[in-house]
Structure formats: C-alpha cells, structure tokens
XYZ file of C-alpha atoms in Angstrom:
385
model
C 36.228 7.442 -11.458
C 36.480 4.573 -8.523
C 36.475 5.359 -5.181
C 39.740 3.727 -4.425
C 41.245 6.409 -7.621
C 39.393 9.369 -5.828
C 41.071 8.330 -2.357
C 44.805 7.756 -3.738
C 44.246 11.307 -5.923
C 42.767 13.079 -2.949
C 45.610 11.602 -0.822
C 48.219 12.813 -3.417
C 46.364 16.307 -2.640
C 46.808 16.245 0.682
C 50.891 15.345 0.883
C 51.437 18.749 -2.035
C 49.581 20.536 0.359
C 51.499 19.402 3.269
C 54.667 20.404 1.500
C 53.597 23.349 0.017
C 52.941 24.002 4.005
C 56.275 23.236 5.001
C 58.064 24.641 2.391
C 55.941 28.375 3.492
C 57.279 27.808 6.970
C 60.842 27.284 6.117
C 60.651 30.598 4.073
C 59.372 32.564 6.913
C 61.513 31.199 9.718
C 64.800 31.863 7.085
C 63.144 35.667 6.322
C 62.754 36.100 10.297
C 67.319 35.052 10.926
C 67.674 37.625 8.550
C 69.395 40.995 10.048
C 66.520 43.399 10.704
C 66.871 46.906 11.340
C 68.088 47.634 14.693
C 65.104 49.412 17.314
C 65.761 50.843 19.985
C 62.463 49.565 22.145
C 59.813 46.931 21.473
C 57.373 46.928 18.173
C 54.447 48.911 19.330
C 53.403 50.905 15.787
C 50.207 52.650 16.369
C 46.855 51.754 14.451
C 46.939 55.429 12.809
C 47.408 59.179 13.894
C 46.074 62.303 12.659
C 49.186 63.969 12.525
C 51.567 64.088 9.571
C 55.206 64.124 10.081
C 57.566 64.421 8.066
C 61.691 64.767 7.735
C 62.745 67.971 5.116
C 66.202 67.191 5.564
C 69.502 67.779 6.803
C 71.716 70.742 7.924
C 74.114 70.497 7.026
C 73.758 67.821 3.888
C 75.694 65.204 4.736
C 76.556 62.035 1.987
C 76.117 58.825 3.522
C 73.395 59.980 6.042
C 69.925 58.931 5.622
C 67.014 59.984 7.312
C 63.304 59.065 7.321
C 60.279 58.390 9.505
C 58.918 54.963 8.878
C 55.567 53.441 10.137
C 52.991 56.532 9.668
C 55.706 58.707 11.210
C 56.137 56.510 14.424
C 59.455 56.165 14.155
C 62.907 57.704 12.997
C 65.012 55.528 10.923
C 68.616 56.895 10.401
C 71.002 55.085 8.033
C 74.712 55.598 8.680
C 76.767 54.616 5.611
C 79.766 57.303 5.685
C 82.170 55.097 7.665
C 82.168 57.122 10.301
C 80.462 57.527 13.807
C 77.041 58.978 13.568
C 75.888 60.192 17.437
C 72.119 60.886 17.835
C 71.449 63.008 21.035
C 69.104 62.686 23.716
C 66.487 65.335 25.220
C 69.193 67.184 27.612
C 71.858 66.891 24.757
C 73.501 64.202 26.091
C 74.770 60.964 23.442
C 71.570 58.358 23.724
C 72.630 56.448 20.330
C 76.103 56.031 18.098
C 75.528 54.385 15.153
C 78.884 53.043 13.924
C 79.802 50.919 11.170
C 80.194 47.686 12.899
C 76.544 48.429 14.244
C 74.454 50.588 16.825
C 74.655 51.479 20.223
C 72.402 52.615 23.522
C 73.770 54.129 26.620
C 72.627 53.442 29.546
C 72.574 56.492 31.426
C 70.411 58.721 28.861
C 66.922 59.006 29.634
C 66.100 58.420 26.152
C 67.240 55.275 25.788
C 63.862 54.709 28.247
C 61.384 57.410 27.127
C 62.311 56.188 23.407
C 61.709 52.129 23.906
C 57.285 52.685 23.443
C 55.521 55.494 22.265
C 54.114 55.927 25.464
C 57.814 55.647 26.786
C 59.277 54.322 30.023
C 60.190 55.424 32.883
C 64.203 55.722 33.385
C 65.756 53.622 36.307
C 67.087 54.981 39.198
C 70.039 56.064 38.959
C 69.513 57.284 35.172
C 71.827 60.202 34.679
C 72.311 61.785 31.133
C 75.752 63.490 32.948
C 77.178 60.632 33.227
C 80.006 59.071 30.876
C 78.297 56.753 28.745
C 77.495 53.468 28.744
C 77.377 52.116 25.691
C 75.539 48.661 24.945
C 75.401 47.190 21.296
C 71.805 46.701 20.067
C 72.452 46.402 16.351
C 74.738 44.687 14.126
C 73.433 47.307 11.261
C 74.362 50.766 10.612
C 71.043 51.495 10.811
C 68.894 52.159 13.419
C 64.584 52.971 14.205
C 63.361 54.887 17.616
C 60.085 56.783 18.839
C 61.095 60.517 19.274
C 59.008 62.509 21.409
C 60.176 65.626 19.404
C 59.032 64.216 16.210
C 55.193 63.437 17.466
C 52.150 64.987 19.572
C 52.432 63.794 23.326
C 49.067 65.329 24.504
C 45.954 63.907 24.516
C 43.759 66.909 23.223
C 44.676 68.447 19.984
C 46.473 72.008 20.207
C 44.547 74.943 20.417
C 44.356 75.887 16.731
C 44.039 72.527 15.509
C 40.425 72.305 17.963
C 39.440 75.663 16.645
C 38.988 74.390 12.972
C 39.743 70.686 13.181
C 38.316 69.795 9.749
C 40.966 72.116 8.132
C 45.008 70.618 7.389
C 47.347 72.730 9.367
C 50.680 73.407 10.817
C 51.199 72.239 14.569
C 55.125 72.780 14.438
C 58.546 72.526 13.029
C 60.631 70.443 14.958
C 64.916 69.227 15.339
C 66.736 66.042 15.983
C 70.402 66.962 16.561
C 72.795 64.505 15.780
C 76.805 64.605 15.792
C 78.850 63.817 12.990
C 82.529 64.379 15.027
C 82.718 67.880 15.797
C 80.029 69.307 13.525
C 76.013 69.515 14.807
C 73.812 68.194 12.246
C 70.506 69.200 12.313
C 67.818 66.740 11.468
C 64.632 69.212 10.603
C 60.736 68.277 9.784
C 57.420 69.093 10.450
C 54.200 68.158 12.250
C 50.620 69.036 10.629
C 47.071 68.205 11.642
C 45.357 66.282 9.046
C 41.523 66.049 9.770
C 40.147 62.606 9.595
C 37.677 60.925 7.081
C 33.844 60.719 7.184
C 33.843 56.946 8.489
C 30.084 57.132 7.682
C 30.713 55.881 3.919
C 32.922 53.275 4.596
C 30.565 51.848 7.011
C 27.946 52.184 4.755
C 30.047 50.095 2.063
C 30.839 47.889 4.880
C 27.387 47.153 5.842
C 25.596 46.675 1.931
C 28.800 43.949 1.055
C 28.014 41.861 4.156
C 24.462 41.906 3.191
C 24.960 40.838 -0.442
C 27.218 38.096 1.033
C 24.655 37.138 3.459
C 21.835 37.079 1.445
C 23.659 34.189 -0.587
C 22.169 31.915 2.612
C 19.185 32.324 1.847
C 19.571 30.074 -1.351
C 18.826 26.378 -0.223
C 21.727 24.559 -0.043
C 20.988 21.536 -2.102
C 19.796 23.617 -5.111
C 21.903 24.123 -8.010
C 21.374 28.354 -7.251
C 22.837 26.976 -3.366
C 25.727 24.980 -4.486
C 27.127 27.692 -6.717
C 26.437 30.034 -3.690
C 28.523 27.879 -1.995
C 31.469 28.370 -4.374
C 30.816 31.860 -4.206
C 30.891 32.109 -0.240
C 34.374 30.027 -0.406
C 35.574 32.547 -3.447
C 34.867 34.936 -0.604
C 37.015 33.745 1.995
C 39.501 33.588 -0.257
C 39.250 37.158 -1.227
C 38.894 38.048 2.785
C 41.811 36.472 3.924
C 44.147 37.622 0.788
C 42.784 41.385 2.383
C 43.865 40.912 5.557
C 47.039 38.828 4.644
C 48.059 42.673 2.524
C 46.980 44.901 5.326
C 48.924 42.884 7.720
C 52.391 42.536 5.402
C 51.579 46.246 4.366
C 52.037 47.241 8.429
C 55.741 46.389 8.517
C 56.898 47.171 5.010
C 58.845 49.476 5.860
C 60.840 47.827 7.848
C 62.246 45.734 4.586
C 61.331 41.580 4.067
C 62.908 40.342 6.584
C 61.034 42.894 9.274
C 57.761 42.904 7.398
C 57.755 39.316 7.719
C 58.811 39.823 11.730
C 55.671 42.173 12.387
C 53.071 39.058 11.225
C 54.058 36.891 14.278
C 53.969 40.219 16.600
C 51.791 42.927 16.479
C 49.505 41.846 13.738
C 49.585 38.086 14.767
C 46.196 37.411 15.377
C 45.116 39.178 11.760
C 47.490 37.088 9.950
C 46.456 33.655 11.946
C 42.637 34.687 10.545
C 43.662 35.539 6.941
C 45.230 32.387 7.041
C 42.684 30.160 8.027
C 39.909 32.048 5.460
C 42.070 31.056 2.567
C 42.321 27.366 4.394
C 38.849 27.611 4.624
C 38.512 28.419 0.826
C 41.040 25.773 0.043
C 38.877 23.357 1.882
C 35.376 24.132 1.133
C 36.497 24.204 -2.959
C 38.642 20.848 -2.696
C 37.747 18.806 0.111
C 33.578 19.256 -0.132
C 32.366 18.313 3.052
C 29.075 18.921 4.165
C 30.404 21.156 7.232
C 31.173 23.725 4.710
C 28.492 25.946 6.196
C 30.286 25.935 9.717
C 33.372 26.249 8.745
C 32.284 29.263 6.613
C 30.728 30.808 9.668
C 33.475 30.246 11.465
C 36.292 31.552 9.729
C 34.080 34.845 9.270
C 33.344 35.411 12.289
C 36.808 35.248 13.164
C 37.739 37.310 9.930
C 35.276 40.157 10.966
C 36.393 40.025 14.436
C 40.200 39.586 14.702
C 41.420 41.066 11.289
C 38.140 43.353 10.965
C 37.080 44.805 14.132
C 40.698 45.527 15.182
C 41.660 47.633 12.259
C 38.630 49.147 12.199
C 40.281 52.158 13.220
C 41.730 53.108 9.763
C 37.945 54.761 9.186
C 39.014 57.177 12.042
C 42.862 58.280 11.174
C 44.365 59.919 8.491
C 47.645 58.998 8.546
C 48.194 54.942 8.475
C 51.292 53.249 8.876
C 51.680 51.656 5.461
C 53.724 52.402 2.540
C 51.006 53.798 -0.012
C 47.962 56.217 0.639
C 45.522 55.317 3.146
C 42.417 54.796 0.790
C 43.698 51.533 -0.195
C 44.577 50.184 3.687
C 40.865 51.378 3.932
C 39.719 49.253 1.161
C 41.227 46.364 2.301
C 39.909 46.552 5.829
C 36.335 47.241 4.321
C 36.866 43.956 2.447
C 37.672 42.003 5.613
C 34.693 43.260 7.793
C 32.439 42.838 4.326
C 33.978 39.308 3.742
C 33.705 38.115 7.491
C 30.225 39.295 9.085
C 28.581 38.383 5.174
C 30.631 34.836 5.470
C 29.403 34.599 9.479
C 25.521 35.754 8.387
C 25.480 33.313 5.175
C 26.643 30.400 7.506
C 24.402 30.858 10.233
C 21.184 31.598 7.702
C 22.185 27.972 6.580
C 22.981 26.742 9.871
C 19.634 27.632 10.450
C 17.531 25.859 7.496
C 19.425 22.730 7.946
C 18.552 22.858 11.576
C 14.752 23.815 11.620
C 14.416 21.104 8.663
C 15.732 18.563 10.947
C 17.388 16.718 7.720
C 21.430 17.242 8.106
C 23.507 15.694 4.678
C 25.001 12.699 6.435
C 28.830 12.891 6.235
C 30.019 9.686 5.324
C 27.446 9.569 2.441
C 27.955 12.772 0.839
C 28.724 12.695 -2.654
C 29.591 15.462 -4.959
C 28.464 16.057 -8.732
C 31.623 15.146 -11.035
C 30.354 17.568 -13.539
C 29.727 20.682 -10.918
C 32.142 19.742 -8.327
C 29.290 20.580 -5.972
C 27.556 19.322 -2.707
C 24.848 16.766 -4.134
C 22.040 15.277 -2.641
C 22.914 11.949 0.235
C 23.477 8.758 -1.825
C 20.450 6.808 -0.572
C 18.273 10.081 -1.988
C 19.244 9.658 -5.551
C-alpha cells in the first residue's frame, strides 16, 4: 500500500469519524429539548445513602395516581393522569404543589417550595407565609412532577439511636406520610425508612488494587517487542473497557428520570465522569487506529483522568448501600471498580513506559514511525530497519 493510498484512506477515516461525531451531538442536544419531568429545585442526587425508602402505597387507591421515589429514594415523583387537580401539601398543611393536567405548579408562599429545591434545602424568603393565599407559578408543562421531601428521608447527621446500637443489622427507622388532595378527599401517600448497614469496602479495594496492578505490569514489557506492541493493544482495549464503565455508571445515575433526563444529568451532575469516559474510548479509538508513538502519554493521561474524575469521585459507592441507579448496587460497584482498575493500571503502565523511553534516551521519532501491515503495531523507526 502507497503512502499517498494510506493518507487518502486515513483521511476518509477521519471525515466518518467527524460525522459519526456530529451526528452523536445532534442526538443529544434533540434528547436534551425533549420535555423532562418537572423538579421542583436544582439536580443535586446524592452519591448514595444508607437508608432505604420506600412508597407502600396509597390511601385511599386512587386510578390515575402514581407514586414513586426515584434516584436511591432522593426524590418523590408523583404522576397525575386522572384529569383532575392533584394538590401535594406542604409541612404546615398548606398547598406547596398542584399538579394539573396542563402541567405543575409552585406557590410561592409555602415554605416548601424552599426547603424542597436541595436536599439540604433553602432557606424561605422573607416574607414566606404558608397562610397566605397562594401563589401559584407554573414549573412544568407535565403532569408529573419530582421533589426532595424532608418527611421521606433522615435529616440528622448521626444515625438514630437504635440504628448506632447495632448498625451492622437492617432495621426500621420509621413509617412516614405525604398528604396530598384529590378535591375534597385526603390522600395519604404512606412508606417507610430502614437502615441498611453498608458493605465491607475492604474487598472491593482489594479487587481494585490487584486489576491496576495486572494493568500496570503490562509496562513493564518493552515497547518495541512484539510481547510490548500487543501490550499496547491490550492497554488501548483497556481504555476502551474504562470509559464504556464510566459512560454506564454515569447514564445509569439519571435513568430514572426517562431518556430525555438521563441524557440531561451527563452535562450536570456527572459532567466531568462522562467528559473522562469519553476521552478513554477516544483514546482507544486513537491508540488502535491512528498509531502514533505518543500512545504511551496519551494512555497515561486519559487514566489518570479516568481514575481521578470518574474513579475517585464515585468512589463512594464502596461506602453506601443504597445507590441511586435503577438495578442493585453490586453492579454500580462493579463498574466503578472497573474505572479506578482501568485508570490508575492505564496511568502506572504509561508512566513505567514513560520511564524506559526516557532513561534510554532513544524516543521513536514521530514523523518516521511506521507500523507493521501484518500486526498493525508500533514498529521499529524507518532508518533502524
């Protein structure tokens, strides 16, 4: 194959993956105009809890009305789809929501409309009264709307007595009640709160520790042998398999907030992660395709960034029990145990490399770099051959 072929193929290569590129961003900017959910405050889901609750239902029943807790029990989500005015009310029983069929509405004078906005909750302007005739604002175009609820979670920083008597047993902490109005009936949203005792992060660490070391040991193998090149494939196969992990655990935070808000929560509160899983599977794209000698620090790179940004800051699913994704938290604990593997192995291998090619003093010039046709790997500079 001539060099000018290679160039006009690897230029036809770059221009799908520009469009491939563009034709990503057009889906996710169409998925984020979709209608989301309304919420009554800004996106602040927690990193996990170790408290469980959960909605047991409604009294009285009531067709149409749907109630759940979404995002490891964060927040309620109630779904209005009788036709008629559902009101939700506040801590001193005044109206704080009304979720109608043309959409969902705040007023301004209930204290809850404040407390409700963060988990940590705001403080209420002056002049907050929950007395006073309503004021209603539209925040929703939805019959459905999510909110914290201070009556749903635990507010205090130590654990309740019982629960720090025998904290490595599951137990009751409390029933609790959401009253809504449905006209001139109460309805009773009921559930519960338990204490779930964490996991041993000891053996996920330990898993997390003996992957980066297999990865890292792959730097060890000199680059320029055929044991090295493969390694090199390997290390890129990696970083694929890194920032797929993180790319899950990040979608996996928001799915229950449908598509349109899963896709929503990767450019807010899981932005950083999702930049990072990105740019590993870049990284993999471009180690596997493009072949440059600067593989090794663009390896290093991306997993140091992996470990750090989509590793280190969900490192906390080792300490909770309850997670905010949809399926049981072993898996979201796999996947971040993949990341941190992926990304300080990835980061170790690179710099072990980094290293060699440094103390050897003999760097593969760039422009002279050639590549095996029947390996696809990193071969030896052309005036060495």
């Amino acid at each position: 194959m001539t060099d000018r072929v290679a160039y006009q193929r690897g230029g036809h290569r770059r221009m799908t993956y520009r469009r491939m590129l563009l034709a990503v961003v057009a889906g996710l900017l169409g998925a984020l105009a979709t209608a989301a959910p309304a919420a009554a405050h800004a996106a602040d889901t927690p990193d996990g809890s170790n408290y469980a609750s959960a909605v047991r239902g409604l009294t009285p029943a009531v067709p149409g009305l749907r109630v759940r807790l979404v995002e490891g029990g964060a927040r309620l989500e109630l779904e209005n789809r009788t036709g008629r005015t559902i009101e939700v009310l506040g801590y001193a029983g005044e109206p704080y929501l009304e979720v109608r069929s043309d959409g969902v509405y705040e007023n301004g004078n209930s204290p809850a409309t404040y407390l409700n906005r963060t988990l940590a909750g705001e403080t209420p302007p002056i002049g907050t009264d929950p007395t006073r005739p309503p004021q209603w604002r539209r925040i929703g175009t939805e019959p459905v709307v999510r909110w914290h609820d201070q009556r749903t979670r635990w507010l205090e920083d130590g654990p309740p007595a019982r629960v720090a008597a025998a904290p490595d047993r599951p137990q009751r902490v409390r029933d609790w009640t959401v009253p809504l109005r449905d006209g001139g009936t109460t309805v009773q949203v009921r559930g519960t709160l338990d204490w779930v005792p964490p996991p041993d992060p000891l053996p996920w660490w330990a898993g997390v520790v003996f992957g980066a070391l297999v990865v890292g040991g792959l730097g060890l193998l000199p680059r320029a042998s055929r044991p090295g090149r493969r390694a090199t494939v390997v290390l890129a196969g990696v970083a694929g398999t890194g920032g797929l992990a993180a790319l899950a655990y990040a979608l996996a935070r928001g799915a229950d907030a449908g598509f349109g808000g899963m896709l929503a929560g990767l450019v807010t509160n899981q932005l950083w992660p999702t930049l990072t899983g990105v740019a590993a599977l870049v990284t993999a794209v471009h180690v596997l395709t493009r072949q440059r000698p600067a593989a090794d620090f663009v390896l290093t790179l991306a997993g140091t960034c992996l470990a750090l940004f989509a590793g280190v800051t969900n490192a906390s699913v080792f300490l909770r029990s309850v997670l905010p994704v949809p399926w049981p938290a072993g898996y979201a604990r796999v996947l971040v145990a993949i990341v941190l593997a992926a990304g300080f192995g990835l980061a170790a291998a690179g710099a072990l490399r980094l290293h060699t090619a440094a103390r050897h003093g003999r760097p593969v010039p760039p422009t002279r770099a050639r590549w095996s046709a029947g390996t696809g790997l990193e071969g030896e500079p052309a005036g060495r051959r």
